[in-house]
Short mmCIF file of C-alpha atoms and ligand atoms in Angstrom, two decimals:
data_model
loop_
_atom_site.label_atom_id
_atom_site.label_comp_id
_atom_site.label_asym_id
_atom_site.label_seq_id
_atom_site.Cartn_x
_atom_site.Cartn_y
_atom_site.Cartn_z
CA MET D 24 0.10 -0.40 -0.21
CA ARG D 25 1.01 3.32 -0.92
CA GLY D 26 2.61 5.40 1.87
CA LEU D 27 1.27 8.17 3.83
CA LEU D 28 2.03 11.48 3.37
CA PHE D 29 3.10 14.12 6.48
CA VAL D 30 3.86 17.63 6.14
CA VAL D 31 5.36 19.56 9.24
CA SER D 32 5.63 23.15 9.78
CA ALA D 33 6.98 26.25 12.33
CA PRO D 34 8.38 28.90 12.66
CA SER D 35 12.05 28.53 12.32
CA GLY D 36 13.35 28.10 16.37
CA THR D 37 10.39 25.90 16.83
CA GLY D 38 12.77 23.29 16.91
CA LYS D 39 10.51 20.79 14.94
CA THR D 40 13.67 19.16 13.36
CA THR D 41 14.51 17.68 16.88
CA LEU D 42 10.91 17.08 17.00
CA VAL D 43 10.51 14.46 13.89
CA GLU D 44 13.77 13.32 14.25
CA ARG D 45 12.81 11.91 16.79
CA LEU D 46 9.19 10.59 16.00
CA VAL D 47 10.57 8.35 13.27
CA GLU D 48 12.92 7.18 15.76
CA ILE D 49 9.96 5.90 17.37
CA VAL D 50 7.35 5.95 15.30
CA PRO D 51 7.43 2.51 12.77
CA ASN D 52 7.39 2.47 8.30
CA LEU D 53 7.98 6.87 9.38
CA THR D 54 11.14 8.85 7.66
CA MET D 55 11.64 12.17 7.15
CA SER D 56 12.18 13.29 4.13
CA ARG D 57 15.61 14.56 3.04
CA SER D 58 15.63 18.54 1.36
CA TYR D 59 17.74 20.02 -0.39
CA THR D 60 19.46 22.93 0.66
CA SER D 61 21.43 25.66 -1.58
CA ARG D 62 23.07 27.46 1.79
CA ALA D 63 26.39 26.08 2.85
CA ALA D 64 26.57 23.47 5.84
CA ARG D 65 26.90 24.96 9.38
CA GLU D 66 29.38 23.39 12.08
CA GLY D 67 27.63 19.50 12.75
CA GLU D 68 25.81 19.65 9.22
CA ALA D 69 26.52 16.67 6.25
CA ASP D 70 25.77 15.88 2.90
CA GLY D 71 23.73 13.63 3.10
CA VAL D 72 22.71 13.84 6.57
CA ASP D 73 21.28 16.71 7.57
CA TYR D 74 20.19 17.88 4.16
CA ASN D 75 21.94 17.29 0.69
CA PHE D 76 23.54 19.94 0.38
CA ILE D 77 24.26 21.59 -3.49
CA ASN D 78 25.33 24.46 -5.13
CA ARG D 79 22.46 27.62 -6.29
CA GLN D 80 23.17 26.88 -9.92
CA ARG D 81 22.99 22.96 -9.23
CA PHE D 82 19.25 24.10 -7.74
CA GLU D 83 18.39 25.65 -10.08
CA GLU D 84 18.52 23.15 -12.41
CA MET D 85 16.72 20.86 -10.48
CA ILE D 86 13.46 23.53 -10.69
CA HIS D 87 13.68 23.66 -14.34
CA CYS D 88 14.19 20.40 -14.70
CA GLY D 89 10.39 19.89 -12.52
CA GLU D 90 12.69 17.54 -10.32
CA PHE D 91 10.85 19.05 -6.90
CA LEU D 92 7.91 17.86 -5.70
CA GLU D 93 7.96 22.20 -3.85
CA TRP D 94 10.38 24.54 -3.21
CA ALA D 95 10.98 28.11 -1.60
CA ASP D 96 13.81 30.47 -0.54
CA VAL D 97 13.70 30.49 2.81
CA PHE D 98 16.47 32.96 4.23
CA GLY D 99 17.68 34.31 1.41
CA ASN D 100 18.46 30.53 0.90
CA LEU D 101 17.11 27.74 -1.29
CA TYR D 102 15.15 25.03 -0.04
CA GLY D 103 13.81 21.79 -1.69
CA THR D 104 11.30 18.74 -1.47
CA CYS D 105 12.67 16.67 -4.43
CA LEU D 106 9.43 14.63 -6.20
CA SER D 107 11.11 11.37 -7.39
CA ASP D 108 12.74 10.70 -2.93
CA THR D 109 9.45 11.76 -2.16
CA GLU D 110 7.32 8.74 -5.42
CA ARG D 111 9.95 5.97 -3.76
CA HIS D 112 9.55 6.25 -0.43
CA LEU D 113 5.83 6.51 -1.04
CA GLU D 114 6.06 4.39 -3.50
CA ALA D 115 7.96 1.78 -1.20
CA GLY D 116 4.95 1.79 1.47
CA ARG D 117 6.98 3.81 3.73
CA ASP D 118 5.17 7.19 5.94
CA LEU D 119 6.97 10.03 5.25
CA VAL D 120 7.85 13.36 7.15
CA LEU D 121 8.22 16.65 4.97
CA VAL D 122 9.50 19.10 7.34
CA ILE D 123 9.24 21.95 5.72
CA ASP D 124 7.81 26.19 5.53
CA VAL D 125 4.85 27.43 5.08
CA GLN D 126 5.51 28.54 1.73
CA GLY D 127 6.51 24.54 0.40
CA ALA D 128 2.97 23.28 2.93
CA ARG D 129 0.90 25.50 0.16
CA GLN D 130 2.64 24.45 -3.16
CA VAL D 131 1.28 20.91 -2.44
CA ARG D 132 -1.35 21.73 -0.55
CA ARG D 133 -2.03 23.41 -4.45
CA GLN D 134 -1.39 20.27 -6.65
CA GLY D 135 -4.04 18.89 -4.60
CA ARG D 136 -1.69 15.96 -3.53
CA GLU D 137 -3.35 13.99 -0.81
CA ARG D 138 -0.96 15.09 2.52
CA ILE D 139 -2.12 15.48 7.00
CA ALA D 140 -1.08 18.91 7.55
CA ILE D 141 0.44 19.53 10.70
CA PHE D 142 1.76 23.22 12.34
CA VAL D 143 3.56 22.56 15.46
CA LEU D 144 3.04 26.79 17.36
CA PRO D 145 6.22 27.57 20.12
CA PRO D 146 4.10 28.50 23.73
CA SER D 147 4.47 31.91 23.67
CA PRO D 148 6.88 35.25 21.62
CA ASP D 149 9.17 35.28 24.26
CA ILE D 150 9.78 31.50 24.40
CA LEU D 151 10.69 31.32 20.67
CA GLU D 152 12.73 34.14 21.54
CA ARG D 153 14.30 32.98 24.02
CA ARG D 154 14.91 29.38 21.86
CA LEU D 155 16.13 31.17 18.95
CA ARG D 156 19.29 33.44 21.08
CA GLY D 157 19.69 29.69 22.64
CA ARG D 158 20.70 27.79 20.28
CA SER D 159 22.13 29.71 17.44
CA LYS D 160 25.29 31.91 17.08
CA ASP D 161 23.06 34.46 14.68
CA SER D 162 23.32 38.03 14.35
CA GLU D 163 21.00 40.65 16.90
CA GLU D 164 20.01 41.52 12.71
CA ALA D 165 18.70 37.80 11.81
CA ILE D 166 17.56 36.35 15.15
CA ARG D 167 15.03 40.10 14.73
CA ARG D 168 14.00 38.42 10.87
CA ARG D 169 13.94 34.59 12.05
CA LEU D 170 11.08 36.15 14.74
CA ALA D 171 9.71 39.11 11.98
CA VAL D 172 8.67 36.34 10.28
CA ALA D 173 7.84 34.27 12.47
CA ARG D 174 5.47 36.59 14.02
CA GLN D 175 3.37 36.77 10.03
CA GLU D 176 4.05 32.72 9.34
CA ILE D 177 2.15 31.64 12.37
CA THR D 178 -0.67 32.81 10.82
CA ALA D 179 -0.91 30.14 8.49
CA PHE D 180 -1.71 27.71 11.41
CA GLU D 181 -5.77 27.47 10.11
CA GLU D 182 -4.05 26.21 6.81
CA TYR D 183 -2.81 22.61 7.90
CA ASP D 184 -5.06 19.56 9.77
CA TYR D 185 -3.39 19.95 13.60
CA VAL D 186 -1.92 22.07 15.20
CA VAL D 187 0.31 21.38 18.48
CA VAL D 188 2.25 23.03 21.05
CA ASN D 189 6.16 22.38 22.01
CA ASP D 190 6.04 23.55 25.06
CA GLU D 191 7.26 20.20 26.50
CA PHE D 192 9.75 18.56 23.89
CA ASP D 193 8.29 14.50 25.11
CA ALA D 194 5.10 15.48 25.09
CA CYS D 195 5.06 17.20 22.16
CA VAL D 196 6.45 13.62 19.85
CA GLU D 197 3.24 11.66 22.39
CA ARG D 198 1.28 14.19 20.20
CA LEU D 199 2.86 14.27 17.07
CA GLY D 200 2.83 10.34 18.06
CA ALA D 201 -0.97 10.24 17.75
CA ILE D 202 -1.71 12.19 15.14
CA VAL D 203 0.44 9.87 12.84
CA LEU D 204 -1.20 6.20 13.89
CA ALA D 205 -5.16 8.09 14.09
CA GLU D 206 -3.93 8.57 10.31
CA ARG D 207 -3.17 5.04 9.93
CA ALA D 208 -6.53 3.53 11.44
CA ARG D 209 -8.57 5.52 9.27
CA LEU D 210 -11.19 3.96 7.58
CA ALA D 211 -9.88 4.56 4.04
CA VAL D 212 -6.40 3.86 4.86
CA ALA D 213 -7.27 0.74 6.84
CA ARG D 214 -9.93 -0.60 4.62
CA ARG D 215 -7.53 -3.13 2.95
CA PRO D 216 -6.53 -5.23 6.06
CA ALA D 217 -9.24 -5.24 8.16
CA GLU D 218 -11.32 -6.61 5.53
CA GLU D 219 -8.59 -9.45 4.27
CA ILE D 220 -8.65 -10.43 8.28
CA VAL D 221 -13.03 -10.09 7.83
CA GLU D 222 -12.80 -12.68 4.56
CA ARG D 223 -10.62 -14.75 6.79
CA PHE D 224 -13.45 -15.06 9.56
CA ARG D 225 -15.54 -15.56 6.87
CA ALA D 226 -13.84 -18.46 5.56
CA ALA D 227 -13.79 -19.99 8.94
CA PRO D 228 -15.81 -23.05 9.98
CA ALA D 229 -18.81 -21.22 11.44
CA THR D 230 -18.04 -22.88 15.24
CA ASP D 231 -21.18 -23.71 17.21
CA VAL D 232 -22.30 -21.84 19.69
CA THR D 233 -25.73 -23.18 21.19
CA ARG D 234 -22.47 -27.07 22.38
P1 LIG F 320 17.34 25.71 7.99
O1 LIG F 320 18.08 26.49 7.85
O2 LIG F 320 16.97 26.21 10.05
O3 LIG F 320 18.38 24.37 8.58
O4 LIG F 320 16.02 25.34 7.64
C1 LIG F 320 15.37 26.60 7.35
C2 LIG F 320 14.28 26.49 7.90
O5 LIG F 320 13.71 25.90 5.74
C3 LIG F 320 13.24 26.13 7.84
O6 LIG F 320 10.90 26.98 8.51
C4 LIG F 320 12.73 24.47 7.25
O7 LIG F 320 11.27 23.99 7.78
C5 LIG F 320 12.30 25.56 6.14
N1 LIG F 320 13.27 23.82 4.98
C6 LIG F 320 13.76 22.95 5.33
N2 LIG F 320 14.28 21.96 3.68
C7 LIG F 320 12.75 22.88 3.03
C8 LIG F 320 12.37 21.69 2.10
O8 LIG F 320 12.71 20.97 1.17
N3 LIG F 320 11.16 22.78 1.81
C9 LIG F 320 10.48 23.71 2.24
N4 LIG F 320 10.13 24.74 1.50
N5 LIG F 320 11.93 24.52 3.74
C10 LIG F 320 12.45 23.99 3.39
#
């Protein structure tokens, strides 16, 4: 059976990548998509692990050849999800999570693709600012820019199917896991295995309940 496509968005600093990395560790048959980006690798990041790092020219060639399911310019760098990678996972029956920004999520929605979209909200502006300052060596200007973009991005939460607040890491991962499991149990998804079980009941000889 074809895998389910999940889209997770959140403002920068909400911790969505760490959340989804943990999620795919604890939920079987769930994979996190690896994006392509034109930005330089940060210290500690590895090509083919955190992202596929490519230069801007190569990225633009990929856009030109229609190789992206979606792509966006985020903070001056290009980020995109490879269409063939996505199809390979889904065709193999693996559920896939794209961790992408609001612009990318909109592109996926406009294509009319089946997807389950989840928005992760930071609990408050103060906490988001603290997280942005705590985690990065970004300049004051870059932090201000991320906060301004976050203020704008969170207004997009209504475009998503689910909203979770990242107030506490483990609780948030649990909520994300609950969404994945609930989506897998939907009749439209679970019909075939359910029919197989029901068929086995039909085929089994009926027991005499009076005995
Ligand atoms: P960072 O540079 O901090 O790793 O990511 C910056 C932003 O780019 C994050 O909001 C992240 O979700 C977004 N992003 C990462 N990969 C993709 C992608 O493939 N497509 C889109 N549209 N956004 C992405």
